[in-house]
Amino acid sequence: MACGKLVNIHAHLHTTQDVSATVRQWTADGVVKTCVLAEPSFWMPPNSTYMGNADVLKWRREFPDAIVGMGAVELGQNMGCPDDIRRLKDEGFEGLKFDMPSHPYDHDRYFPLYAAAEELHMPILFHTGYVARLEVSDRRCHPSSDYMRPFRLDRIARAFPNLPLIGAHLGLPHGHEALALLSLPNVYYDISGGGGQKPHLSKLKKALAPFPGADWDNPQENLALEQFKKLVFGTDNPPVSVWYPASEEILNYLHIPGETRELFYWKTAAAIFGWTGL
């Protein structure tokens, strides 16, 4: 299913997956770069099948043109440090994935990590909004979705204006917070989540649609016409064959024009990472 040019800013690989076949399918689908997110210990085997830094790095080295490594940094009790970020950069990771903090994202304890990421030009993708249940880790780590609300990125974005911040899942159920933060020049959001299924698409439509009676082709009334210039394509766990049609449904519903669709599908992501010549 060729979809035109795509950059997938939010994808995962699993230890149970045929990675070579998956990468071949990405290429067939028109994906020129896929940001593969490593996961912290909360999500790693035996708790689940998500890959951590070592496995993501292995496959990034196997497919350097296709895979962009997003390294995980521990934000829990065994918190990482700036040297961990420097090591990830030296190993070949281009960005970072932050998830499952023991304190709110905007707590002072994490600011040295953000300073290192800004210095090293490593964009950070944050999980934002509700977090899926994982009983074995929930009992041990006591995660809080409140620590990962979209507005937790506000203070970070202002303190580190040269650090691109990408929030995941439009921060649902707090989409209004995520959309408000798009006014900050270094904040972006993906709309992945919910397996790309109808309930998630319905939530996105509700969050993004204009008021009743609005002119859907007037950017002063249909704010999504401008908001999609700061939103980026991502799939999370499902394949592109699920999320490209789902994205098209959303874009068509909101009357998003062709030039803005190009921004959503690949141009904005390329600008975040400073890629030229895609």
Coordinates of C-alpha atoms in Angstrom, one line a residue:
M1 CA 0.0 0.0 0.0
A2 CA 2.0 3.0 -1.3
C3 CA 0.9 6.1 0.5
G4 CA 3.2 8.8 -0.9
K5 CA 6.1 10.1 1.2
L6 CA 5.8 9.5 4.9
V7 CA 7.9 10.0 8.0
N8 CA 6.6 8.0 11.0
I9 CA 7.6 9.9 14.1
H10 CA 6.2 7.4 16.6
A11 CA 6.7 3.7 16.1
H12 CA 7.7 0.7 18.2
L13 CA 9.4 -2.7 17.5
H14 CA 8.7 -5.8 19.6
T15 CA 10.9 -8.7 20.5
T16 CA 8.4 -11.0 18.9
Q17 CA 8.5 -9.2 15.5
D18 CA 10.1 -10.1 12.2
V19 CA 11.9 -6.8 12.0
S20 CA 13.4 -7.3 8.5
A21 CA 10.0 -8.0 7.1
T22 CA 8.5 -5.0 9.0
V23 CA 11.1 -2.6 7.6
R24 CA 10.5 -3.9 4.0
Q25 CA 6.8 -3.2 4.5
W26 CA 7.6 0.3 5.7
T27 CA 9.5 1.0 2.5
A28 CA 6.7 -0.5 0.4
D29 CA 4.3 1.8 2.2
G30 CA 6.3 4.9 1.2
V31 CA 7.9 5.5 4.6
V32 CA 11.3 7.2 4.2
K33 CA 12.1 7.4 7.9
T34 CA 10.7 5.7 11.0
C35 CA 11.4 6.9 14.5
V36 CA 11.6 3.7 16.6
L37 CA 11.1 4.4 20.2
A38 CA 13.1 2.5 22.8
E39 CA 11.3 1.9 26.0
P40 CA 12.4 2.2 29.7
S41 CA 12.5 -0.8 32.1
F42 CA 8.7 -0.3 32.9
W43 CA 7.8 -1.7 29.5
M44 CA 10.6 -4.1 28.8
P45 CA 10.5 -7.9 28.9
P46 CA 9.3 -9.8 30.9
N47 CA 6.7 -7.0 31.6
S48 CA 5.9 -6.7 27.9
T49 CA 7.5 -7.2 24.4
Y50 CA 8.7 -3.7 23.7
M51 CA 12.4 -3.3 22.8
G52 CA 14.8 -1.3 24.9
N53 CA 17.8 0.7 23.8
A54 CA 20.1 -2.3 23.0
D55 CA 17.6 -3.9 20.6
V56 CA 16.6 -0.7 18.9
L57 CA 20.2 0.2 18.4
K58 CA 20.9 -3.2 16.9
W59 CA 18.2 -2.7 14.3
R60 CA 19.1 0.9 13.7
R61 CA 22.6 -0.2 12.8
E62 CA 21.1 -2.9 10.5
F63 CA 18.8 -0.4 8.7
P64 CA 20.5 3.0 9.2
D65 CA 18.6 4.6 6.3
A66 CA 15.2 3.5 7.5
I67 CA 15.3 3.6 11.3
V68 CA 15.8 6.6 13.4
G69 CA 16.7 5.6 17.0
M70 CA 14.9 7.3 19.8
G71 CA 16.7 6.3 23.0
A72 CA 15.0 5.7 26.4
V73 CA 16.1 7.4 29.5
E74 CA 14.9 6.2 32.9
L75 CA 12.7 8.7 34.7
G76 CA 11.7 6.6 37.7
Q77 CA 13.5 5.7 40.9
N78 CA 16.7 4.7 39.1
M79 CA 16.7 8.0 37.2
G80 CA 19.1 8.5 34.3
C81 CA 21.6 11.3 34.0
P82 CA 23.0 13.7 31.3
D83 CA 25.9 11.3 30.7
D84 CA 23.3 8.7 29.6
I85 CA 22.0 11.0 27.0
R86 CA 25.5 11.8 25.8
R87 CA 26.2 8.0 25.5
L88 CA 23.0 7.5 23.5
K89 CA 24.0 10.3 21.1
D90 CA 27.5 8.7 20.7
E91 CA 25.9 5.3 20.0
G92 CA 23.9 6.8 17.1
F93 CA 20.5 7.7 18.6
E94 CA 19.1 10.9 17.1
G95 CA 16.3 11.6 19.6
L96 CA 14.9 10.5 22.9
K97 CA 11.7 8.9 24.3
F98 CA 10.5 10.0 27.8
D99 CA 7.9 8.0 29.5
M100 CA 6.7 6.7 32.9
P101 CA 8.2 9.4 35.2
S102 CA 8.1 9.1 39.0
H103 CA 7.6 12.9 39.2
P104 CA 5.9 15.3 36.8
Y105 CA 7.8 15.9 33.6
D106 CA 8.3 19.6 34.5
H107 CA 9.9 18.8 37.9
D108 CA 13.3 20.4 38.5
R109 CA 14.9 17.0 38.8
Y110 CA 14.6 16.4 35.1
F111 CA 15.9 19.7 33.9
P112 CA 19.6 18.6 33.6
L113 CA 18.3 15.9 31.2
Y114 CA 16.5 18.5 29.1
A115 CA 19.6 20.7 29.1
A116 CA 21.7 17.9 27.8
A117 CA 19.2 17.0 25.1
E118 CA 19.0 20.6 23.9
E119 CA 22.8 20.9 23.9
L120 CA 23.1 17.7 21.8
H121 CA 20.2 18.6 19.4
M122 CA 18.1 15.5 20.4
P123 CA 14.4 16.0 20.1
I124 CA 12.3 14.3 22.8
L125 CA 9.1 12.5 22.2
F126 CA 7.0 12.4 25.4
H127 CA 4.2 10.0 26.2
T128 CA 1.3 12.3 27.2
G129 CA -2.2 11.7 28.5
Y130 CA -3.6 8.4 29.8
V131 CA -1.2 5.5 30.0
A132 CA -2.1 1.9 29.3
R133 CA -2.5 -0.5 32.2
L134 CA 0.4 -2.9 32.9
E135 CA -0.4 -4.7 36.1
V136 CA 3.1 -6.1 37.0
S137 CA 4.8 -2.7 36.5
D138 CA 1.9 -0.7 37.9
R139 CA 2.1 -2.4 41.2
R140 CA 5.9 -1.8 41.4
C141 CA 6.2 1.7 39.9
H142 CA 2.9 3.4 40.8
P143 CA 2.7 5.5 37.5
S144 CA 0.5 8.6 37.3
S145 CA -1.1 9.8 34.1
D146 CA -1.2 13.2 35.8
Y147 CA 2.6 13.4 35.7
M148 CA 2.3 13.1 31.9
R149 CA -0.4 15.7 31.1
P150 CA 0.2 17.9 28.1
F151 CA 0.6 21.0 30.2
R152 CA 3.6 19.4 31.9
L153 CA 5.5 20.3 28.7
D154 CA 4.8 24.0 29.0
R155 CA 7.5 24.9 31.5
I156 CA 10.0 22.7 29.6
A157 CA 9.3 24.3 26.3
R158 CA 9.8 27.8 27.7
A159 CA 13.0 26.9 29.6
F160 CA 14.6 25.1 26.6
P161 CA 13.4 27.0 23.5
N162 CA 15.9 25.2 21.2
L163 CA 14.7 21.7 22.2
P164 CA 11.9 20.3 20.0
L165 CA 9.3 18.5 22.2
I166 CA 6.9 16.1 20.6
G167 CA 3.9 15.0 22.6
A168 CA 2.2 11.7 21.8
H169 CA -1.4 10.9 21.3
L170 CA -2.6 14.5 21.3
G171 CA -2.4 14.2 25.1
L172 CA -5.9 12.6 25.2
P173 CA -8.1 13.0 27.1
H174 CA -6.5 16.4 27.6
G175 CA -6.5 17.4 23.9
H176 CA -7.3 21.0 24.7
E177 CA -4.1 21.3 26.6
A178 CA -2.0 19.8 23.8
L179 CA -3.6 22.1 21.2
A180 CA -3.0 25.2 23.3
L181 CA 0.7 24.3 23.6
L182 CA 1.1 24.3 19.8
S183 CA 1.4 28.0 20.0
L184 CA 4.9 27.5 21.4
P185 CA 7.4 27.3 18.5
N186 CA 9.2 24.1 19.8
V187 CA 6.1 22.0 20.6
Y188 CA 4.5 19.4 18.3
Y189 CA 2.1 16.6 18.7
D190 CA 1.3 13.3 17.1
I191 CA -2.3 11.9 16.9
S192 CA -1.5 8.2 17.3
G193 CA -3.1 5.9 19.8
G194 CA -6.1 3.6 20.4
G195 CA -4.8 1.2 17.8
G196 CA -6.0 3.6 15.1
Q197 CA -9.6 2.3 15.7
K198 CA -12.9 4.2 15.5
P199 CA -13.2 5.1 19.2
H200 CA -9.8 6.9 19.1
L201 CA -10.7 8.6 15.8
S202 CA -13.9 9.8 17.3
K203 CA -12.1 11.3 20.2
L204 CA -9.7 13.1 17.8
K205 CA -12.6 14.5 15.7
K206 CA -14.3 15.8 18.8
A207 CA -11.0 17.4 20.1
L208 CA -10.2 19.0 16.7
A209 CA -13.5 19.9 15.2
P210 CA -14.7 23.6 15.2
F211 CA -17.8 24.8 16.9
P212 CA -21.3 24.1 15.5
G213 CA -22.1 26.3 12.6
A214 CA -18.5 27.2 11.9
D215 CA -17.1 27.8 8.4
W216 CA -14.9 24.7 8.2
D217 CA -12.7 26.3 5.5
N218 CA -12.0 29.5 7.5
P219 CA -8.8 29.0 9.6
Q220 CA -10.2 31.6 12.2
E221 CA -13.2 29.3 12.8
N222 CA -11.8 25.8 12.0
L223 CA -8.6 26.0 14.0
A224 CA -7.4 22.6 12.8
L225 CA -6.4 24.2 9.5
E226 CA -3.6 25.8 11.4
Q227 CA -3.1 23.3 14.1
F228 CA -2.2 20.5 11.6
K229 CA 0.9 22.5 10.6
K230 CA 2.3 21.5 14.1
L231 CA 0.9 17.9 14.1
V232 CA 2.9 15.0 12.8
F233 CA 2.1 11.5 11.5
G234 CA 2.8 8.5 13.8
T235 CA 1.5 5.0 14.1
D236 CA 2.5 3.8 17.7
N237 CA 2.0 0.0 17.5
P238 CA -0.3 -0.6 14.4
P239 CA 1.1 -0.7 10.9
V240 CA 0.9 2.1 8.4
S241 CA -1.9 0.2 6.6
V242 CA -4.0 1.1 9.7
W243 CA -2.9 4.6 10.4
Y244 CA -2.7 6.1 6.9
P245 CA -6.4 5.5 6.1
A246 CA -7.2 6.6 9.7
S247 CA -5.2 9.8 9.1
E248 CA -6.9 10.4 5.8
E249 CA -10.3 10.1 7.5
I250 CA -9.3 12.7 10.0
L251 CA -7.8 15.1 7.4
N252 CA -10.8 14.8 5.1
Y253 CA -13.2 15.3 8.0
L254 CA -11.4 18.5 9.0
H255 CA -11.0 19.9 5.4
I256 CA -7.2 19.9 5.7
P257 CA -5.6 21.1 2.4
G258 CA -2.9 19.3 0.4
E259 CA 0.0 21.6 1.5
T260 CA -0.8 21.1 5.1
R261 CA -1.1 17.4 4.6
E262 CA 2.5 17.3 3.4
L263 CA 3.6 19.1 6.5
F264 CA 1.7 16.5 8.7
Y265 CA 2.9 13.5 6.8
W266 CA 6.6 14.3 6.5
K267 CA 7.8 17.9 6.1
T268 CA 7.3 19.0 9.7
A269 CA 9.1 15.9 11.1
A270 CA 12.0 16.5 8.7
A271 CA 12.3 20.0 10.0
I272 CA 12.2 18.9 13.6
F273 CA 15.3 16.6 13.0
G274 CA 17.0 18.9 10.5
W275 CA 16.8 16.4 7.7
T276 CA 17.3 17.7 4.2
G277 CA 17.0 16.0 0.8
L278 CA 14.3 13.5 1.8

